[in-house]
Structures are given as structure tokens and as C-alpha cells.
Amino acid sequence: MKRKSMFWLFAMILVLSAFLAACGGGDDKASDDKSGDSKDDGKATEEKSEDSGPQQGGTLTYALDAVPEGLYSYAFYGIATDAEIISFFDESLIKYDENLEPIPNIAEWETEDNQHFTFKFKEGVKWHNGEELTVNDWVFALETLADPDYDGSRYTNVQDIEGAPEYREGKADSISGLKVVDDYTIEVTFDEPRLNNLTNIWSYPMPEKAYEGIEVKDMSSSDIVRKNPIGVGPFKVEKIVPGESVELVKNDDYWNGDVNLDKVIIRIIDNSSTVGALQNGEVDMIAIQPVSGPEVEKLDNVEIVTAPGLSYYYVGFKLGKFDNAARKISEENPKYQDLNLRKAMAHAINRQEWIDAFFFGYGEPVNKPVPSAHWIAADDSEVEVYEYDPEKAKQLLDEAGFKDVDGDGYREDPDGEKFTVKFSHYATGNPTFESRAKAITQYWEEVGLKSELEMVEVNLYYDMIEKDDASIETFFGGWSTGTDPDPSGLWKADEIWNYPRYNNPEADALLDKALSVEEVGDDKDKRKQIYAEWQKKVTEDVPMIFIAELDELMAVSDKVGGFEMDVSGTNNPSEWYLNESK
């Protein structure tokens, strides 16, 4: 116990050191609201000048504390930082309300059977290059994602359209389920009726003429993705300085009304300077992490807006390897196949202590593979929960044959061979990431499992996980599940984003059943219960250890008006404005 208490003292010193640095000129990231007003309810920054309405003009400085990968297209981006930038200049055909129900944005739709859909586009919507958006741009996007040379990860959002697999395999020159009626009307037929066909389909058109002459295999490296991206959103990209900033200007031809701001400058800053930049007015808005919360709350000129998150942190086990061409798990990794070993590692982690230490009360333990904010989330009483219980962990390890046979304080495997848990975590400029990762390995060592930590640069990290790099055995990750409640894209055995390579046909069958119109019809409660059965099965199998879920946190200067955030995300940035009197 002394070894553990000394470690936690050291961990807290590291975290507090980050805070001390923040007090002088910056910090990390955070949560919640200013101390005087307590927490915000997610509807924030009321307009300061109600009589005159939103002020026009001005330049808003929006900051990111991680360097973008530089793939500025919804079809090709891989990390959330890039998506944050894209959201200023492009948008979807469909948006979602505060209940995560789909509502029309650029397109409306109708269907009678959840298999055959007719979409009607708004007329007069223009790309930033002046070309009008038509349904042909959407067909172009869907065919790009289904192309065999497409190097992104979103084929799953196309694969259920009738004829998409044949197109991907080169057996057809077009996707048979796409029938263009005219420039603004298209009929889409799926291979079968499903309850999530609408919410799963890829809803981001691509400007076909801007990609003219570019082969699909070259698109992700092309200038239209990397240097000169265009969209249909309220701002247009004017200048990109890789690793430093993105400048956007008002789109005077924006289809959805007035844009209040003249310009948005997105700056990449070191997370250690976040608090100072907010305090000095160098930054107007930034998504923050809980470690900055206590210091940001002290600022008089900033409030922290919160909303329920659709994401969770986990520790994953690499249980196999994925064959992307065949879309199947091709082999098992033997090291963590023992279920009792995985259960023991789950029981060994004091998640509440870890969350309190590294997230300062801005998170809660999560016990299932669905964020609590989603309507399909099972109650904890319906799933297997692995509470902190080191004695139970030791008992399970003993039963599995992991015992200390040489007296060095660490357990050997059932064959008597040395056993080390190899744990990987992504590395950014955040000074607390390594200490929080070490804390997890320390929990395992407390029950006798020798552990080794590897910190991997973040832009390499998920690529290594996706490609099943042999050096990745157990790994820390975070999933944002999106607005479609169906978790198939992250969990089924034929999906590349199933990073643990979890392979349970019974679990996959439940996911299929929950989408079946024949099985579920319009009975939402029945669908939720099927998902609850799936969550129970996953928690029994422990392909990953579910750690924490956090609120989404945005630090917003009191100069900013018109900003709102709920579980579906932020409101349209065209509605934001600056109160220059502040």
C-alpha cells in the first residue's frame, strides 16, 4: 500500500505542476462554469444586446490545443481536431435536435418502409467555388466512399445501399440503389429495411467539379483536401498555415441566412497556455479538458459551457487482427484471451479515484459501451459492472493460473513464463497524459501484474491501432459515438473501427436484430431492450475496460454571443457574434 500511496502523491504533484504553469501564462483544458454562476445548462452566451440584435462583423479567435492532421474533408479526416475545423466551412444534408432525432438541413426526405427513400435538396445552395450543390455531388461522394481505392474509413456509411458492394468489388460501374430524378431529387434504395438506414447513410456531399481529374486513390493527398478545401458552410477557408492556424472569412453566399462574423481565425496553441490566452483575451473560444477547469473557473471574463458528451474513455485489449480487404478478423492474439485475466484487470482499476485525480470531478465512471446520454444506454443494473476490488482481481488471477512463482512480487503466466502487460497511450503536449497512463499501470502492478507503458505520438497512435501494429497489446482510447445510436460501426466483427477485434456472433446478431424493421417495427422500447441485451453481453466478455465519460466543455469569452451547445453539438457558427463593447 505504501508503494501505491507514494505513486499517487507523485502523480498529483505532476498534475499540480501543470496548474502552476497555467496560473502564470496558461494551462491545459477544462470543464464547467465560472465559480460565481455554477454550472451552465448547455444553453449559453445569451445575446448581450437584445434590443439591437446580434452585432455584425469582427474577428473571432477560436483555438485548438492539438495540431490538426490536415485532412480537411469529412470524407477523409481521421481525428477530431480536423473535424472541428471542417465544421466551420462545411455541413451535412441532415442535422440532429437535442433528442438526437434527425431533422432536415439541406435535404428533406420521405420513406414508407425504411428501405426506399426520396431525398429533395434545397435549390440555390452554392459551394464556395460558386458551383451549385446538386444531388450529383452526393452521388459523387457516395461512389467515392464505395470505390475500391478509397483510403478512408467510412465505407460502413455506404455499404448498405443497394449495389454498393458490387461497385466496391468492381463488378458495377455505378451504385444501383442511387437513382437521380433531377438535380434536386434522388431516390435511394437500401439492400433491406433497417431502422437506422437514414441515420447511418453518409450525408456529406463532395464538390464533384473541384475533384475533377483527381483519382480516388490520390484524393486524400490532394490540394482540395489539404490546402484549398471548400464546402457549403457559413465560412470559407482563406489561408492555412500547417501546424499554426487556419483563417476563414464570411461566406456572403451562405444558403442559410446571414453570417454575423466577418472572420474566424483558428489558432493552434500549446495546451499549457490555454488559461493565459483566455485570460488575456488572445483566444475567444476553445474546447477544454477537465484539468484546466479549476483555473478557468476563476476567470472573470470567461464562462465554461457544458453539455452531455457522446463519448467515453476505455482501455482496449488487442484480441485479434483484422483483414481489411476481406473485412473480417483473420486471427486471434493469444496473450489476453483469458477472460478472467481481463476481468481482473478491470477490477484492479479504481476508476473513481482516477477520474477525481485527473479529471477533477468533471467525469463519471462508465460501465458500458454506450454513453449515458444516448437513449439506448442500458441501466447499470442490466450489465456487468466491474467495481474496484483488488482482492477480487487477485482471486481471478489466481484462478486463471497467473501466480508469482519466483517471488519477485509479479505474477508469471500459467506456463510459468514472465508476464508483462504492455500498455500504450497517445502522447500530445498535455503534461498529464503520461501520469494518468502510469496510474493505470500502477493499479495493475498493485495486483501483481508487471506493466510497461509506451507513449506514442497521437497522429501515429490510431494508425498503429487500426493496422493492428504488433507493438499494441492493450491501449487507451476514446470513442465519440455520434448521433446514430447504433454501435455496429464500432463493434461488429466486420468493421475496421472495432479496434479490440471483438468477435462474438451472438453480439453481432443482436445488433442486426435491433435494426430489423420486422423484429422491432416502430417499438422504440423493444429496440432499446435489444441494445441492453447487447451491452450486457459485451460487458460479460470484457473486450475493453470502460473507464470514464465526460461532459463536452467549451470555454467561451464573455465577448461572444449567440453560442449554444447541447448533446447534438454546437449551434451553427453563423449565429455567433462578438460584443465589441466588452
Coordinates of C-alpha atoms in Angstrom, one line a residue:
M1 CA 0.0 0.0 0.0
K2 CA 2.9 2.4 0.7
R3 CA 4.1 2.0 -2.9
K4 CA 0.7 3.0 -4.2
S5 CA 0.3 6.0 -1.9
M6 CA 3.7 7.3 -2.9
F7 CA 2.8 6.9 -6.6
W8 CA -0.4 8.9 -6.2
L9 CA 1.5 11.6 -4.4
F10 CA 3.9 11.8 -7.3
A11 CA 1.0 11.8 -9.8
M12 CA -0.8 14.6 -8.1
I13 CA 2.5 16.7 -8.0
L14 CA 2.7 16.3 -11.7
V15 CA -0.8 17.4 -12.3
L16 CA -0.5 20.4 -9.9
S17 CA 2.7 21.4 -11.6
A18 CA 0.7 21.8 -14.8
F19 CA -1.7 24.0 -12.9
L20 CA 1.1 26.2 -11.5
A21 CA 2.4 26.7 -15.0
A22 CA -1.1 27.6 -16.1
C23 CA -1.6 30.3 -13.5
G24 CA 1.2 32.4 -14.9
G25 CA 0.6 32.1 -18.6
G26 CA -1.6 29.2 -19.5
D27 CA -2.8 25.8 -18.6
D28 CA -4.4 22.7 -20.0
K29 CA -8.1 22.2 -20.8
A30 CA -11.3 22.0 -18.8
S31 CA -14.9 21.9 -18.0
D32 CA -17.7 23.6 -16.3
D33 CA -18.6 27.2 -15.5
K34 CA -17.3 30.2 -13.5
S35 CA -17.4 29.8 -9.7
G36 CA -19.9 32.6 -9.2
D37 CA -22.6 31.2 -11.5
S38 CA -22.0 27.5 -11.0
K39 CA -22.6 25.2 -14.0
D40 CA -24.2 26.2 -17.2
D41 CA -27.1 24.1 -18.6
G42 CA -25.7 23.9 -22.1
K43 CA -27.6 26.9 -23.5
A44 CA -25.0 29.6 -23.1
T45 CA -23.8 33.0 -24.0
E46 CA -27.2 34.8 -24.3
E47 CA -27.2 37.8 -26.6
K48 CA -25.8 40.8 -24.8
S49 CA -27.7 43.4 -26.9
E50 CA -31.3 42.1 -27.1
D51 CA -32.7 45.4 -28.3
S52 CA -30.4 45.7 -31.3
G53 CA -29.9 42.0 -32.1
P54 CA -26.6 40.3 -32.8
Q55 CA -23.8 42.6 -33.7
Q56 CA -22.3 42.3 -37.2
G57 CA -18.6 42.0 -38.1
G58 CA -15.5 41.3 -36.2
T59 CA -12.9 38.5 -36.0
L60 CA -13.3 35.6 -33.6
T61 CA -10.3 33.7 -32.4
Y62 CA -11.0 30.0 -31.9
A63 CA -8.2 27.9 -30.5
L64 CA -7.2 24.2 -30.7
D65 CA -4.7 22.7 -28.4
A66 CA -3.7 19.8 -30.7
V67 CA -2.2 20.0 -34.1
P68 CA -4.6 19.0 -37.0
E69 CA -3.6 16.2 -39.2
G70 CA -4.6 18.4 -42.1
L71 CA -7.3 16.3 -43.8
Y72 CA -10.0 19.0 -44.3
S73 CA -12.8 16.9 -45.7
Y74 CA -15.5 14.9 -43.9
A75 CA -14.8 12.0 -46.2
F76 CA -11.1 11.7 -45.3
Y77 CA -10.4 13.2 -41.9
G78 CA -9.2 10.9 -39.2
I79 CA -9.0 12.9 -36.0
A80 CA -11.5 15.2 -34.2
T81 CA -9.3 18.2 -34.5
D82 CA -9.7 18.3 -38.2
A83 CA -13.5 17.8 -37.9
E84 CA -13.6 20.8 -35.6
I85 CA -12.1 23.0 -38.3
I86 CA -14.3 21.4 -41.1
S87 CA -17.4 22.3 -39.1
F88 CA -16.9 26.0 -39.8
F89 CA -16.9 25.6 -43.6
D90 CA -19.0 22.6 -44.5
E91 CA -22.1 20.9 -43.3
S92 CA -24.4 17.9 -43.7
L93 CA -27.6 17.3 -45.5
I94 CA -29.1 16.2 -42.2
K95 CA -28.8 17.7 -38.7
Y96 CA -29.9 16.5 -35.3
D97 CA -32.0 18.0 -32.5
E98 CA -31.4 17.9 -28.7
N99 CA -33.1 14.4 -28.6
L100 CA -30.7 13.2 -31.3
E101 CA -33.5 12.9 -33.8
P102 CA -32.7 13.6 -37.5
I103 CA -34.1 16.8 -38.9
P104 CA -33.7 18.3 -42.4
N105 CA -30.9 20.7 -43.1
I106 CA -30.0 20.9 -46.8
A107 CA -32.3 18.0 -47.7
E108 CA -35.7 16.6 -46.8
W109 CA -36.7 13.0 -47.2
E110 CA -39.6 10.6 -47.1
T111 CA -40.0 6.9 -46.8
E112 CA -42.7 4.4 -46.2
D113 CA -40.7 1.3 -45.5
N114 CA -37.2 2.4 -44.2
Q115 CA -35.7 0.9 -47.4
H116 CA -36.8 3.2 -50.2
F117 CA -36.1 6.9 -49.6
T118 CA -36.7 10.0 -51.7
F119 CA -34.5 13.0 -50.9
K120 CA -35.2 16.5 -52.0
F121 CA -32.4 19.1 -51.9
K122 CA -32.8 22.8 -51.4
E123 CA -32.2 24.8 -54.6
G124 CA -29.6 27.6 -54.8
V125 CA -27.1 26.1 -52.3
K126 CA -23.7 27.0 -53.6
W127 CA -20.2 25.6 -53.0
H128 CA -17.5 28.1 -52.1
N129 CA -16.2 27.9 -55.7
G130 CA -19.6 29.2 -57.0
E131 CA -20.9 25.9 -58.3
E132 CA -24.4 24.9 -57.2
L133 CA -24.8 21.9 -55.0
T134 CA -26.9 19.2 -56.7
V135 CA -27.7 15.6 -55.9
N136 CA -24.9 14.6 -58.3
D137 CA -22.4 15.9 -55.7
W138 CA -23.9 13.5 -53.2
V139 CA -23.7 10.6 -55.7
F140 CA -20.1 11.5 -56.3
A141 CA -19.4 11.4 -52.5
L142 CA -21.1 8.0 -52.0
E143 CA -19.3 6.5 -55.0
T144 CA -16.0 7.8 -53.7
L145 CA -16.5 6.1 -50.3
A146 CA -17.5 2.9 -52.1
D147 CA -14.6 3.0 -54.5
P148 CA -12.0 0.2 -54.0
D149 CA -9.2 2.8 -54.0
Y150 CA -10.9 4.9 -51.2
D151 CA -8.4 5.1 -48.3
G152 CA -10.7 6.4 -45.6
S153 CA -12.7 4.5 -43.0
R154 CA -16.3 5.4 -43.9
Y155 CA -17.4 2.7 -46.3
T156 CA -19.6 1.5 -43.5
N157 CA -21.8 4.5 -44.2
V158 CA -22.3 3.4 -47.8
Q159 CA -22.2 -0.4 -47.7
D160 CA -25.9 -0.9 -47.1
I161 CA -27.0 1.0 -50.2
E162 CA -28.2 -1.5 -52.8
G163 CA -25.4 -2.2 -55.3
A164 CA -22.6 -0.6 -53.2
P165 CA -20.7 -3.9 -52.5
E166 CA -20.8 -4.7 -56.3
Y167 CA -19.4 -1.2 -57.0
R168 CA -16.7 -1.6 -54.5
E169 CA -15.7 -5.0 -55.9
G170 CA -15.5 -3.6 -59.4
K171 CA -18.5 -5.6 -60.7
A172 CA -20.6 -2.5 -61.5
D173 CA -19.9 1.0 -62.9
S174 CA -22.4 2.7 -60.7
I175 CA -24.3 2.0 -57.4
S176 CA -27.7 0.6 -58.5
G177 CA -29.5 1.9 -55.4
L178 CA -28.9 5.5 -56.4
K179 CA -31.4 6.9 -58.9
V180 CA -31.1 10.6 -59.8
V181 CA -34.5 12.0 -60.7
D182 CA -33.3 15.6 -61.4
D183 CA -30.7 18.0 -60.0
Y184 CA -32.5 18.3 -56.6
T185 CA -34.2 14.9 -56.3
I186 CA -32.7 11.4 -55.7
E187 CA -34.2 8.0 -54.8
V188 CA -32.0 5.9 -52.6
T189 CA -32.7 2.2 -52.1
F190 CA -31.0 0.2 -49.4
D191 CA -30.4 -3.6 -49.6
E192 CA -33.0 -4.2 -46.8
P193 CA -35.2 -2.1 -44.5
R194 CA -33.4 -1.0 -41.4
L195 CA -34.3 1.4 -38.6
N196 CA -31.0 3.3 -39.0
N197 CA -30.7 3.5 -42.7
L198 CA -31.3 7.2 -42.6
T199 CA -29.0 8.0 -39.7
N200 CA -26.2 5.7 -40.9
I201 CA -26.0 6.9 -44.6
W202 CA -23.2 9.2 -45.5
S203 CA -24.8 12.7 -45.6
Y204 CA -21.9 14.9 -46.7
P205 CA -21.8 15.7 -50.5
M206 CA -18.4 16.4 -52.2
P207 CA -17.9 19.1 -54.8
E208 CA -17.6 16.9 -57.9
K209 CA -16.1 19.6 -60.2
A210 CA -13.5 20.6 -57.7
Y211 CA -12.2 17.0 -57.7
E212 CA -12.2 16.7 -61.5
G213 CA -9.2 14.9 -62.8
I214 CA -8.2 13.5 -59.3
E215 CA -8.1 9.8 -58.9
V216 CA -9.8 8.4 -55.8
K217 CA -6.5 7.0 -54.5
D218 CA -5.0 10.5 -54.7
M219 CA -7.8 12.5 -53.1
S220 CA -6.7 12.4 -49.5
S221 CA -3.4 13.9 -50.5
S222 CA -4.8 16.4 -53.0
D223 CA -4.9 20.2 -52.6
I224 CA -8.7 20.3 -52.4
V225 CA -8.3 18.2 -49.2
R226 CA -5.1 19.6 -47.8
K227 CA -4.7 23.2 -48.9
N228 CA -7.8 24.6 -50.6
P229 CA -10.8 22.9 -49.1
I230 CA -14.3 24.1 -49.9
G231 CA -17.8 23.4 -48.5
V232 CA -21.2 24.9 -48.3
G233 CA -20.9 26.3 -44.8
P234 CA -21.0 29.9 -43.4
F235 CA -17.3 30.5 -43.7
K236 CA -14.7 29.9 -46.5
V237 CA -11.1 28.9 -45.9
E238 CA -8.8 31.7 -46.9
K239 CA -5.4 30.6 -45.6
I240 CA -3.9 27.5 -44.0
V241 CA -0.6 27.6 -42.2
P242 CA 0.1 23.9 -41.4
G243 CA 0.6 23.4 -37.6
E244 CA -0.2 27.0 -36.8
S245 CA -3.5 28.4 -38.0
V246 CA -6.5 28.3 -40.3
E247 CA -8.1 31.6 -41.4
L248 CA -11.7 31.7 -42.6
V249 CA -13.8 34.5 -43.9
K250 CA -17.5 35.1 -44.1
N251 CA -19.4 33.4 -46.9
D252 CA -21.6 36.1 -48.4
D253 CA -23.5 33.5 -50.4
Y254 CA -24.3 31.3 -47.5
W255 CA -27.5 29.4 -48.2
N256 CA -28.9 29.5 -44.7
G257 CA -29.1 33.3 -44.0
D258 CA -26.8 35.9 -42.5
V259 CA -23.4 35.3 -41.0
N260 CA -22.6 37.6 -38.2
L261 CA -18.8 37.4 -38.0
D262 CA -16.5 38.7 -40.7
K263 CA -13.7 36.3 -39.9
V264 CA -12.7 33.3 -37.8
I265 CA -9.0 32.6 -37.0
I266 CA -8.4 29.1 -35.7
R267 CA -5.1 29.1 -33.8
I268 CA -3.2 26.0 -32.6
I269 CA -1.8 26.7 -29.2
D270 CA 0.0 24.7 -26.6
N271 CA -2.4 23.4 -24.0
S272 CA -0.2 24.8 -21.2
S273 CA -1.0 28.3 -22.5
T274 CA -4.8 27.9 -22.6
V275 CA -5.7 29.7 -19.4
G276 CA -3.4 32.6 -20.0
A277 CA -4.7 33.0 -23.6
L278 CA -8.3 33.1 -22.3
Q279 CA -7.5 35.5 -19.5
N280 CA -5.6 37.9 -21.8
G281 CA -8.3 37.8 -24.5
E282 CA -6.0 36.3 -27.1
V283 CA -8.5 33.5 -27.5
D284 CA -12.3 33.8 -27.6
M285 CA -13.2 30.1 -27.6
I286 CA -11.6 26.7 -27.0
A287 CA -12.8 23.2 -26.1
I288 CA -11.1 22.4 -22.9
Q289 CA -10.2 19.4 -20.8
P290 CA -11.1 19.0 -17.1
V291 CA -7.5 19.5 -15.9
S292 CA -7.9 23.2 -16.7
G293 CA -11.3 23.5 -15.1
P294 CA -10.4 24.9 -11.7
E295 CA -8.2 27.7 -13.2
V296 CA -10.7 28.6 -16.0
E297 CA -13.5 28.8 -13.5
K298 CA -11.6 31.6 -11.7
L299 CA -11.5 33.8 -14.8
D300 CA -13.9 36.7 -14.7
N301 CA -14.0 37.1 -18.5
V302 CA -14.8 33.5 -19.4
E303 CA -17.6 31.0 -18.8
I304 CA -17.5 27.3 -19.3
V305 CA -20.4 25.9 -21.2
T306 CA -21.2 22.2 -20.7
A307 CA -23.3 19.6 -22.5
P308 CA -23.7 15.9 -22.1
G309 CA -21.0 14.1 -24.1
L310 CA -21.4 11.2 -26.6
S311 CA -18.0 9.8 -25.9
Y312 CA -16.2 7.6 -23.4
Y313 CA -12.6 6.6 -22.5
Y314 CA -11.6 2.9 -22.4
V315 CA -8.7 0.5 -22.1
G316 CA -8.9 -1.9 -25.1
F317 CA -7.4 -5.4 -25.5
K318 CA -6.0 -6.4 -28.9
L319 CA -7.7 -9.7 -29.2
G320 CA -7.0 -10.3 -32.9
K321 CA -6.0 -9.0 -36.2
F322 CA -8.3 -7.5 -38.9
D323 CA -8.1 -8.3 -42.7
N324 CA -9.4 -5.1 -44.2
A325 CA -9.7 -6.5 -47.7
A326 CA -11.8 -9.5 -46.6
R327 CA -13.5 -7.4 -43.8
K328 CA -13.0 -10.0 -41.2
I329 CA -11.0 -10.8 -38.1
S330 CA -8.3 -13.1 -39.5
E331 CA -6.6 -14.4 -36.4
E332 CA -6.6 -14.2 -32.6
N333 CA -3.9 -12.8 -30.4
P334 CA -3.4 -15.3 -27.6
K335 CA -2.0 -13.1 -24.8
Y336 CA -5.3 -11.7 -23.4
Q337 CA -7.7 -14.4 -24.4
D338 CA -8.2 -15.5 -20.8
L339 CA -11.5 -13.9 -19.7
N340 CA -10.5 -13.9 -16.0
L341 CA -7.3 -12.0 -16.8
R342 CA -9.4 -9.3 -18.5
K343 CA -11.9 -9.2 -15.6
A344 CA -9.1 -9.0 -13.1
M345 CA -7.5 -6.1 -14.9
A346 CA -10.9 -4.3 -14.9
H347 CA -11.4 -4.9 -11.1
A348 CA -7.9 -3.6 -10.4
I349 CA -8.6 -0.1 -11.6
N350 CA -10.1 2.4 -9.1
R351 CA -11.9 4.4 -11.8
Q352 CA -13.5 7.0 -9.4
E353 CA -10.1 7.7 -7.8
W354 CA -8.5 8.0 -11.3
I355 CA -11.3 10.3 -12.6
D356 CA -11.1 12.5 -9.5
A357 CA -7.3 12.8 -9.8
F358 CA -7.1 13.5 -13.5
F359 CA -10.5 15.0 -14.4
F360 CA -11.2 16.9 -11.2
G361 CA -14.8 15.8 -10.8
Y362 CA -15.8 16.6 -14.4
G363 CA -16.4 12.9 -15.3
E364 CA -18.1 9.8 -14.1
P365 CA -17.2 6.1 -14.4
V366 CA -18.9 4.5 -17.4
N367 CA -19.9 0.8 -17.2
K368 CA -21.0 0.0 -20.8
P369 CA -20.1 0.7 -24.5
V370 CA -22.8 3.4 -24.9
P371 CA -22.6 6.9 -23.4
S372 CA -25.3 7.6 -20.8
A373 CA -26.7 10.5 -22.9
H374 CA -27.9 8.1 -25.6
W375 CA -31.4 6.8 -25.3
I376 CA -30.3 3.2 -25.9
A377 CA -27.9 3.2 -22.9
A378 CA -28.7 0.3 -20.6
D379 CA -29.1 0.9 -16.8
D380 CA -26.1 -0.3 -14.9
S381 CA -28.3 -3.0 -13.3
E382 CA -28.7 -4.6 -16.7
V383 CA -24.9 -5.0 -17.4
E384 CA -21.9 -6.5 -15.7
V385 CA -20.1 -3.8 -13.6
Y386 CA -16.5 -4.2 -12.6
E387 CA -16.2 -2.2 -9.4
Y388 CA -12.8 -1.5 -7.9
D389 CA -12.0 -4.7 -6.0
P390 CA -8.3 -5.6 -5.9
E391 CA -8.9 -8.7 -3.8
K392 CA -11.4 -10.0 -6.4
A393 CA -8.8 -9.2 -9.1
K394 CA -6.1 -11.2 -7.2
Q395 CA -8.6 -14.1 -6.8
L396 CA -9.4 -14.1 -10.5
L397 CA -5.7 -14.1 -11.4
D398 CA -5.0 -17.0 -9.1
E399 CA -7.9 -19.0 -10.7
A400 CA -6.5 -18.2 -14.1
G401 CA -3.1 -19.5 -13.2
F402 CA -1.3 -16.2 -13.0
K403 CA 0.8 -16.6 -9.9
D404 CA 4.1 -15.3 -8.6
V405 CA 6.3 -18.4 -8.8
D406 CA 9.7 -16.8 -8.4
G407 CA 8.9 -14.5 -5.5
D408 CA 9.7 -11.2 -7.3
G409 CA 6.3 -9.7 -6.5
Y410 CA 5.0 -10.1 -10.0
R411 CA 2.9 -12.9 -11.5
E412 CA 4.0 -15.3 -14.2
D413 CA 1.6 -16.6 -16.8
P414 CA 0.0 -20.1 -16.4
D415 CA 3.1 -21.7 -18.1
G416 CA 5.4 -20.1 -15.5
E417 CA 6.8 -17.6 -18.0
K418 CA 7.4 -13.9 -17.3
F419 CA 4.3 -11.9 -18.0
T420 CA 4.2 -8.1 -18.6
V421 CA 1.2 -6.0 -19.6
K422 CA 2.2 -3.8 -22.5
F423 CA 0.1 -0.6 -22.3
S424 CA 0.0 2.1 -24.9
H425 CA -1.3 5.7 -24.6
Y426 CA -1.3 8.6 -27.1
A427 CA 1.1 11.5 -26.5
T428 CA 0.4 15.2 -27.1
G429 CA 1.6 18.3 -25.4
N430 CA -0.7 17.6 -22.5
P431 CA 1.5 17.2 -19.4
T432 CA -1.0 14.9 -17.5
F433 CA -1.4 12.2 -20.1
E434 CA 1.7 10.2 -19.1
S435 CA 0.9 10.5 -15.4
R436 CA -2.7 9.3 -15.9
A437 CA -1.4 6.4 -18.1
K438 CA 1.1 5.5 -15.4
A439 CA -1.6 5.5 -12.8
I440 CA -3.5 2.8 -14.7
T441 CA -0.3 0.6 -14.9
Q442 CA 0.2 1.2 -11.2
Y443 CA -3.2 -0.3 -10.5
W444 CA -2.3 -3.4 -12.4
E445 CA 1.0 -3.7 -10.6
E446 CA -0.8 -3.5 -7.3
V447 CA -2.4 -6.8 -8.0
G448 CA 0.9 -8.4 -9.2
L449 CA 0.8 -7.7 -13.0
K450 CA 4.1 -6.2 -14.1
S451 CA 3.3 -3.4 -16.6
E452 CA 5.1 -1.4 -19.2
L453 CA 3.9 1.9 -20.6
E454 CA 4.6 3.2 -24.1
M455 CA 3.6 6.8 -25.0
V456 CA 3.0 7.1 -28.8
E457 CA 2.7 10.4 -30.8
V458 CA -1.0 10.9 -31.3
N459 CA -1.0 11.1 -35.1
L460 CA 0.7 7.8 -35.3
Y461 CA -1.2 6.2 -32.5
Y462 CA -4.6 5.4 -34.0
D463 CA -3.0 4.4 -37.3
M464 CA -1.0 1.8 -35.4
I465 CA -4.1 0.6 -33.6
E466 CA -6.1 0.5 -36.8
K467 CA -3.4 -1.5 -38.6
D468 CA -3.0 -3.9 -35.6
D469 CA 0.6 -3.0 -35.1
A470 CA 2.3 -5.8 -33.1
S471 CA 3.6 -3.3 -30.5
I472 CA 0.0 -2.5 -29.5
E473 CA -1.3 -5.0 -26.9
T474 CA -3.5 -3.0 -24.5
F475 CA -4.3 0.6 -25.3
F476 CA -6.1 3.7 -24.1
G477 CA -8.7 5.2 -26.3
G478 CA -11.7 7.3 -26.6
W479 CA -14.8 6.9 -28.8
S480 CA -17.2 9.5 -29.8
T481 CA -20.3 7.5 -30.8
G482 CA -22.1 10.2 -32.9
T483 CA -25.7 10.8 -33.2
D484 CA -26.8 7.5 -34.6
P485 CA -27.3 5.3 -31.6
D486 CA -26.5 2.1 -33.4
P487 CA -23.0 1.0 -32.3
S488 CA -22.4 -1.5 -35.2
G489 CA -19.7 0.6 -36.8
L490 CA -17.5 0.4 -33.7
W491 CA -18.3 -3.2 -32.6
K492 CA -19.2 -5.7 -35.3
A493 CA -16.6 -8.2 -36.3
D494 CA -16.6 -7.0 -40.0
E495 CA -15.8 -3.3 -39.1
I496 CA -12.3 -1.9 -39.1
W497 CA -13.1 0.5 -36.2
N498 CA -13.7 -2.5 -34.0
Y499 CA -10.3 -1.9 -32.6
P500 CA -10.2 -4.6 -29.9
R501 CA -11.2 -7.1 -32.7
Y502 CA -14.1 -8.3 -30.6
N503 CA -15.6 -11.3 -32.3
N504 CA -18.9 -12.6 -30.9
P505 CA -21.5 -13.7 -33.5
E506 CA -24.2 -13.6 -30.8
A507 CA -23.4 -10.0 -30.1
D508 CA -23.4 -9.2 -33.8
A509 CA -26.8 -10.9 -34.2
L510 CA -28.3 -8.7 -31.5
L511 CA -27.1 -5.5 -33.3
D512 CA -28.7 -6.8 -36.5
K513 CA -31.9 -7.6 -34.7
A514 CA -32.1 -4.1 -33.2
L515 CA -32.1 -2.6 -36.7
S516 CA -34.7 -5.0 -38.1
V517 CA -38.0 -3.4 -39.1
E518 CA -39.5 -6.9 -39.0
E519 CA -38.3 -7.5 -35.5
V520 CA -38.8 -4.1 -33.9
G521 CA -41.1 -2.1 -36.1
D522 CA -41.7 1.3 -34.6
D523 CA -41.4 -0.1 -31.0
K524 CA -38.6 2.1 -29.6
D525 CA -38.7 0.4 -26.2
K526 CA -38.2 -3.0 -27.8
R527 CA -35.2 -1.7 -29.7
K528 CA -33.7 -0.3 -26.6
Q529 CA -34.1 -3.6 -24.8
I530 CA -32.3 -5.4 -27.5
Y531 CA -29.4 -3.0 -27.3
A532 CA -29.4 -3.5 -23.5
E533 CA -29.0 -7.3 -24.1
W534 CA -26.1 -6.5 -26.4
Q535 CA -24.5 -4.2 -23.8
K536 CA -24.8 -7.0 -21.2
K537 CA -23.1 -9.5 -23.5
V538 CA -20.2 -7.1 -24.3
T539 CA -19.6 -6.3 -20.6
E540 CA -19.6 -10.0 -19.8
D541 CA -16.9 -10.6 -22.5
V542 CA -14.7 -7.6 -21.5
P543 CA -13.1 -6.8 -24.8
M544 CA -12.3 -3.4 -23.2
I545 CA -12.5 -1.9 -19.8
F546 CA -14.9 1.1 -19.8
I547 CA -13.3 3.9 -17.8
A548 CA -15.0 7.3 -17.9
E549 CA -17.5 9.6 -19.7
L550 CA -17.1 13.3 -19.6
D551 CA -19.2 16.3 -20.5
E552 CA -18.3 18.4 -23.5
L553 CA -16.7 21.6 -22.2
M554 CA -16.2 24.8 -24.1
A555 CA -14.5 27.9 -22.6
V556 CA -16.2 31.0 -24.1
S557 CA -15.2 34.6 -23.7
D558 CA -17.9 37.0 -22.4
K559 CA -17.4 38.9 -25.7
V560 CA -19.0 36.0 -27.6
G561 CA -22.7 36.0 -28.1
G562 CA -25.2 33.6 -29.7
F563 CA -23.3 30.4 -28.8
E564 CA -25.3 27.3 -27.7
M565 CA -24.3 23.7 -27.1
D566 CA -26.3 20.6 -26.3
V567 CA -25.8 16.9 -26.7
S568 CA -26.1 17.2 -30.5
G569 CA -23.1 19.6 -30.6
T570 CA -22.8 23.4 -31.0
N571 CA -25.3 25.6 -32.9
N572 CA -24.3 26.9 -36.3
P573 CA -21.3 29.3 -36.1
S574 CA -23.2 31.7 -38.4
E575 CA -25.2 32.6 -35.3
W576 CA -22.2 33.5 -33.2
Y577 CA -21.2 37.1 -32.8
L578 CA -18.8 39.4 -30.9
N579 CA -20.0 42.0 -28.4
E580 CA -17.3 44.7 -29.1
S581 CA -18.3 46.7 -26.0
K582 CA -16.8 44.0 -23.8

